[in-house]
N, C-alpha and C. Protein backbone atom coordinates (compact mmCIF):
# COMPACT_ATOMS: atom_id res chain seq x y z
N MET A 1 1.15 -1.23 -0.34
CA MET A 1 0.38 0.14 -0.04
C MET A 1 1.03 1.69 0.64
N THR A 2 2.02 1.25 0.49
CA THR A 2 2.90 2.22 1.03
C THR A 2 3.49 2.23 0.16
N ASN A 3 4.08 1.71 -1.11
CA ASN A 3 4.20 1.51 -2.44
C ASN A 3 3.23 2.75 -3.76
N ILE A 4 2.48 2.41 -3.15
CA ILE A 4 1.12 3.25 -4.17
C ILE A 4 1.35 3.98 -3.91
N ALA A 5 0.96 4.16 -2.81
CA ALA A 5 1.41 6.02 -2.51
C ALA A 5 2.78 6.78 -3.06
N THR A 6 3.85 6.37 -2.49
CA THR A 6 4.93 6.99 -2.77
C THR A 6 5.00 6.51 -4.75
N LYS A 7 5.11 5.71 -6.07
CA LYS A 7 4.34 5.64 -6.80
C LYS A 7 3.54 6.83 -7.40
N LEU A 8 2.05 7.37 -6.32
CA LEU A 8 1.07 8.63 -6.67
C LEU A 8 2.62 9.81 -6.73
N GLU A 9 3.05 10.05 -5.16
CA GLU A 9 3.71 11.02 -5.30
C GLU A 9 4.47 11.36 -6.38
N ASN A 10 5.72 10.46 -6.88
CA ASN A 10 6.23 10.79 -7.73
C ASN A 10 6.00 10.72 -8.83
N ASP A 11 5.19 10.37 -9.15
CA ASP A 11 4.16 10.47 -10.97
C ASP A 11 3.04 11.20 -10.86
N PRO A 12 2.90 12.67 -11.16
CA PRO A 12 2.24 13.26 -11.09
C PRO A 12 0.73 12.96 -11.43
N GLU A 13 1.32 12.19 -13.35
CA GLU A 13 0.32 12.02 -14.27
C GLU A 13 -0.47 11.19 -13.81
N LEU A 14 0.48 10.03 -13.01
CA LEU A 14 -0.45 8.64 -12.63
C LEU A 14 -1.52 8.98 -11.45
N ARG A 15 -1.34 10.09 -10.83
CA ARG A 15 -2.35 10.57 -9.72
C ARG A 15 -3.04 12.21 -10.23
N ASP A 16 -2.79 12.64 -11.45
CA ASP A 16 -4.31 13.12 -11.77
C ASP A 16 -4.64 11.95 -12.66
N ARG A 17 -4.55 11.19 -12.81
CA ARG A 17 -5.06 9.84 -13.52
C ARG A 17 -6.24 9.57 -12.98
N THR A 18 -5.13 9.50 -11.88
CA THR A 18 -6.61 8.66 -10.31
C THR A 18 -7.23 9.38 -10.23
N VAL A 19 -7.34 10.58 -8.91
CA VAL A 19 -7.93 11.30 -9.27
C VAL A 19 -8.91 11.37 -10.34
N THR A 20 -8.46 11.69 -11.99
CA THR A 20 -10.42 11.35 -12.31
C THR A 20 -10.77 10.16 -13.12
N VAL A 21 -10.00 9.15 -12.09
CA VAL A 21 -10.65 8.22 -12.44
C VAL A 21 -12.03 7.92 -10.59
N VAL A 22 -11.45 8.22 -10.14
CA VAL A 22 -12.37 8.69 -8.14
C VAL A 22 -13.30 9.25 -8.76
N MET A 23 -13.18 10.81 -9.34
CA MET A 23 -14.29 11.57 -9.49
C MET A 23 -15.29 10.55 -10.17
N TRP A 24 -15.14 10.18 -11.26
CA TRP A 24 -16.06 9.57 -12.74
C TRP A 24 -16.91 8.33 -11.97
N LEU A 25 -16.14 7.45 -11.57
CA LEU A 25 -17.34 6.44 -10.59
C LEU A 25 -17.50 7.38 -9.07
N MET A 26 -17.65 8.04 -9.25
CA MET A 26 -18.08 9.53 -7.87
C MET A 26 -18.61 9.48 -8.86
N GLY A 27 -19.13 10.49 -9.84
CA GLY A 27 -19.88 10.96 -10.87
C GLY A 27 -21.38 10.24 -11.17
N ILE A 28 -20.89 8.41 -11.71
CA ILE A 28 -22.11 7.64 -11.68
C ILE A 28 -22.69 7.24 -10.74
N GLY A 29 -21.77 7.56 -9.70
CA GLY A 29 -23.04 6.71 -8.87
C GLY A 29 -23.89 7.58 -8.28
N ALA A 30 -23.37 8.61 -7.71
CA ALA A 30 -24.42 9.87 -7.56
C ALA A 30 -25.51 10.26 -8.80
N THR A 31 -25.24 9.75 -9.96
CA THR A 31 -26.04 10.19 -11.15
C THR A 31 -26.72 9.13 -11.23
N MET A 32 -26.72 7.35 -10.13
CA MET A 32 -27.34 6.68 -10.73
C MET A 32 -28.32 6.82 -9.30
N SER A 33 -28.51 7.25 -8.06
CA SER A 33 -28.83 7.30 -6.75
C SER A 33 -29.81 8.77 -7.17
N MET A 34 -29.24 9.20 -8.18
CA MET A 34 -30.12 10.14 -8.28
C MET A 34 -31.72 9.64 -9.82
N VAL A 35 -31.38 9.33 -10.16
CA VAL A 35 -31.86 8.14 -10.98
C VAL A 35 -32.75 7.27 -10.69
N GLY A 36 -32.22 6.60 -9.56
CA GLY A 36 -32.83 5.77 -8.48
C GLY A 36 -34.00 6.25 -8.07
N LEU A 37 -33.71 7.61 -7.70
CA LEU A 37 -34.14 8.16 -6.36
C LEU A 37 -35.38 8.72 -7.55
N ALA A 38 -35.37 9.38 -8.76
CA ALA A 38 -36.33 9.96 -9.82
C ALA A 38 -37.61 8.38 -10.31
N ILE A 39 -36.86 7.64 -10.19
CA ILE A 39 -37.60 6.74 -11.05
C ILE A 39 -39.36 6.23 -8.83
N LEU A 40 -38.36 5.96 -8.24
CA LEU A 40 -38.78 6.02 -6.61
C LEU A 40 -40.57 6.60 -6.52
N ALA A 41 -39.25 8.26 -6.73
CA ALA A 41 -41.17 9.12 -6.85
C ALA A 41 -41.85 9.07 -7.98
N HIS A 42 -42.03 8.58 -8.97
CA HIS A 42 -42.72 9.19 -10.24
C HIS A 42 -43.06 7.26 -9.43
N GLN A 43 -42.40 6.98 -8.45
CA GLN A 43 -43.55 5.35 -8.64
C GLN A 43 -44.49 5.88 -7.78
N ILE A 44 -44.19 6.83 -6.07
CA ILE A 44 -44.52 7.26 -5.84
C ILE A 44 -45.91 8.03 -6.18
N LEU A 45 -45.87 8.64 -7.08
CA LEU A 45 -46.28 10.08 -7.76
C LEU A 45 -47.15 9.26 -8.41
C-alpha cells in the first residue's frame, strides 16, 4: 500500500489519472442514485 502511495507522489500524471477515475466513479454513483430516486418518486407520485 505504501508502494502505491509513493508511486502516486512521484508520478503527477498517474495521480491526476487516478483522481480523474475516482471523480468519474463518484459521478456515476451520484447519477445512479439520482436516477433511482427519480424512479422511486415517480412510482410514489
